XYZ file of C-alpha atoms in Angstrom:
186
model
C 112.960 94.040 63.736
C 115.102 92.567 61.381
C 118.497 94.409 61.222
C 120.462 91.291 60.256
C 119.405 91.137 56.151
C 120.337 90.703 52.690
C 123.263 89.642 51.457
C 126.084 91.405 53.709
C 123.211 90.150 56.904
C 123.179 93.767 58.109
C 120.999 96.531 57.312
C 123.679 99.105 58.025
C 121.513 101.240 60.438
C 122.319 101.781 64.135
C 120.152 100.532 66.864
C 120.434 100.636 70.556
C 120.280 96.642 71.858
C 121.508 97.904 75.046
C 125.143 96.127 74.885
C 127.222 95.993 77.270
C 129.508 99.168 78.226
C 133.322 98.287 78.951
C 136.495 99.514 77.964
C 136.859 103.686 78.066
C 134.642 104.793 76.367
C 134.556 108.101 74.195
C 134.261 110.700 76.727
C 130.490 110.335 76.934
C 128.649 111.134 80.432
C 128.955 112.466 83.561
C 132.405 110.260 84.130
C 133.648 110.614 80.395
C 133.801 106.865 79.969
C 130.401 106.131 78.233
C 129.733 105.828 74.836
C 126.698 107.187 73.115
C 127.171 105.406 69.559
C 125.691 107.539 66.660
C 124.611 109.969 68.702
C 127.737 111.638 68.931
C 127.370 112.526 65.076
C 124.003 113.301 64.644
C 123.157 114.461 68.358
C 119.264 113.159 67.839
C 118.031 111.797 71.314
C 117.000 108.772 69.161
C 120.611 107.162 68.618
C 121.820 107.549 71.990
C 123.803 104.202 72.306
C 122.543 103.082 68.541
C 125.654 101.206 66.964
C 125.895 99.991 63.475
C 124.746 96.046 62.415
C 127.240 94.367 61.906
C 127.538 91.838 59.032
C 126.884 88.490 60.055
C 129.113 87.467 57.892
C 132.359 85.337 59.138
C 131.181 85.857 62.106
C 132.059 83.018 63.817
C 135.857 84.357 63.608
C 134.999 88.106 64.090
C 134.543 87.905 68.520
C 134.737 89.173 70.702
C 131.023 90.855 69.779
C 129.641 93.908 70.457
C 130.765 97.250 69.864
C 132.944 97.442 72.791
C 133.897 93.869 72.528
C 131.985 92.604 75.902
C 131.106 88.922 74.721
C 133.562 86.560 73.914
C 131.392 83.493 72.668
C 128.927 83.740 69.908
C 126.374 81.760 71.823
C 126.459 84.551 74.683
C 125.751 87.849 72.348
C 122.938 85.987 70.623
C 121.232 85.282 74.244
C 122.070 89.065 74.912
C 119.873 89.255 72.068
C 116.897 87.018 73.102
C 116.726 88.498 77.158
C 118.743 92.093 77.069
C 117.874 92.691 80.793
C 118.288 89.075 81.712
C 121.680 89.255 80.264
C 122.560 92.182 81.583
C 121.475 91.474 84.961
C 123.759 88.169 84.562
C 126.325 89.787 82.740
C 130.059 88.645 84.295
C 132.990 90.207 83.193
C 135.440 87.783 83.658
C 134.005 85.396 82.089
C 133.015 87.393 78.457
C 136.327 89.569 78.027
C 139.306 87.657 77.904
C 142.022 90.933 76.639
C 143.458 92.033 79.911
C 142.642 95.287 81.278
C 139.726 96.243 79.838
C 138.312 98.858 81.940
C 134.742 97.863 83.515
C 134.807 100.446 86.378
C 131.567 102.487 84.953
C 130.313 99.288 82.819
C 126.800 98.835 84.780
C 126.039 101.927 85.291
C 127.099 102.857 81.788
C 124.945 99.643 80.859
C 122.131 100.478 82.531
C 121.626 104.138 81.081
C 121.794 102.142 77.724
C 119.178 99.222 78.640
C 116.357 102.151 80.637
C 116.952 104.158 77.052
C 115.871 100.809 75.126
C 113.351 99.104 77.800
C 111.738 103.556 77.354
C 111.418 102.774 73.666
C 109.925 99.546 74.012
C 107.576 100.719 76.849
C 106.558 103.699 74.214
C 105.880 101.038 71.551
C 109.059 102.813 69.451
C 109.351 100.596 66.338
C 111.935 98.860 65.251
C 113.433 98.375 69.069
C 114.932 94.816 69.409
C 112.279 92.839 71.722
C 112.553 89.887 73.471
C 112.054 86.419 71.992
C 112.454 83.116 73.705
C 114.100 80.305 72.103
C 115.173 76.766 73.409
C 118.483 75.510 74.056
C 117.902 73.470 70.646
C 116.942 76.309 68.602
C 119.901 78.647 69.787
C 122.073 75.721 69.131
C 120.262 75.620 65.489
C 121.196 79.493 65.662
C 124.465 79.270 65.522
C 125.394 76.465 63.576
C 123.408 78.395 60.959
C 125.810 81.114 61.415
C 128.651 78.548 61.160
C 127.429 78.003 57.978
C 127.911 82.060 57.230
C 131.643 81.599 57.776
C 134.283 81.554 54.372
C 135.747 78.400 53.666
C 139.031 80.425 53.472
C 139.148 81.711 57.351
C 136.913 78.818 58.745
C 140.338 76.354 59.134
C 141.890 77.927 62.089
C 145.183 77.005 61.585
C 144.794 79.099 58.459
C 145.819 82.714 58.945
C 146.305 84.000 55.760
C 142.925 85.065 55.269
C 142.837 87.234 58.299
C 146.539 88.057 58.624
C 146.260 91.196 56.501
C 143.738 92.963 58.813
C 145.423 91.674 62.501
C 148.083 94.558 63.379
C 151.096 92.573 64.204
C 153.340 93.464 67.789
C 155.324 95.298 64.864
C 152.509 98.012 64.804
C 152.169 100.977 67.458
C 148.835 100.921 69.420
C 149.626 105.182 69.897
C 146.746 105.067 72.738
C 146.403 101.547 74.185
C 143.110 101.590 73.123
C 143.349 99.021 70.076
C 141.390 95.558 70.779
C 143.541 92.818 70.057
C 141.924 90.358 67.433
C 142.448 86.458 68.276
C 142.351 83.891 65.545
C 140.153 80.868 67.419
């Protein structure tokens, strides 16, 4: 699987990695508060809780990651990536979203119907399905400094905002459904 490639580092396809389900979600479910992904558009059984790649690009400044936003350090959604049932069996709220009052009420078992859907596909031998891979400490560490290195000179001075400032809503901007993540320049 390589969905992270060429020159934007995403192969714009959707893919079910089995990421973590907070916030509301978009009516999806028994409860309403999951969130199928592309499914809802093209209604194939196949992208049930498929979400696009995103770019790798900048994104050292782009967290929190995931679709729903449910990791806030870079080092924790790339071992999400390495061991999806290890780090979803070790997942911890409080310590991965840091905007207050995400919802996380249906999050495991929201979580769960996402991770049996991808551990079904990798039991059927589906390709393309993310797998696991074991790295060492040293080698995630290698990881992410190489995706330091992806990171514009422009944005990659935190004290700079100017970069980003265009694309951050400011308190001046109406959030009409309290639903808007809240971007954090680190």
């Amino acid at each position: 699987m390589s969905c992270h490639k060429g020159d934007f580092f995403t192969d714009e396809e959707y893919h079910n990695i089995a990421m973590v389900q907070v916030g509301r979600g978009k009516g999806d479910g028994e409860s309403g508060s999951n969130d199928f992904g592309s499914f809802k558009v093209t209604q194939l059984e196949r992208d049930k809780f498929a979400f696009r790649t995103p770019s790798l690009l900048n994104i050292t400044k782009m967290g929190p990651y995931g679709h729903a936003g449910s990791y806030h350090s870079l080092e924790a959604v790339v071992r999400h990536h390495l061991d999806v049932n290890d780090a979803i069996n070790n997942y911890d709220a409080g310590a991965n979203i840091e905007q207050q009052g995400v919802q996380t009420q249906d999050m495991m078992s929201n979580t769960l119907a996402a991770l049996n859907k991808l551990n079904a596909e990798r039991n059927a031998g589906t390709e393309g399905v993310l797998q696991d891979r074991a790295l060492s400490d040293k080698e995630v560490d290698q990881l992410i400094s190489f995706l330091h290195t992806l990171t514009d000179s422009c944005i990659a001075d935190a004290d700079n905002t100017q970069c980003l400032a265009p694309w951050i809503p400011g308190d001046d901007i109406a959030d009409p459904d309290g639903q808007r993540l809240e971007a954090v320049i680190r």
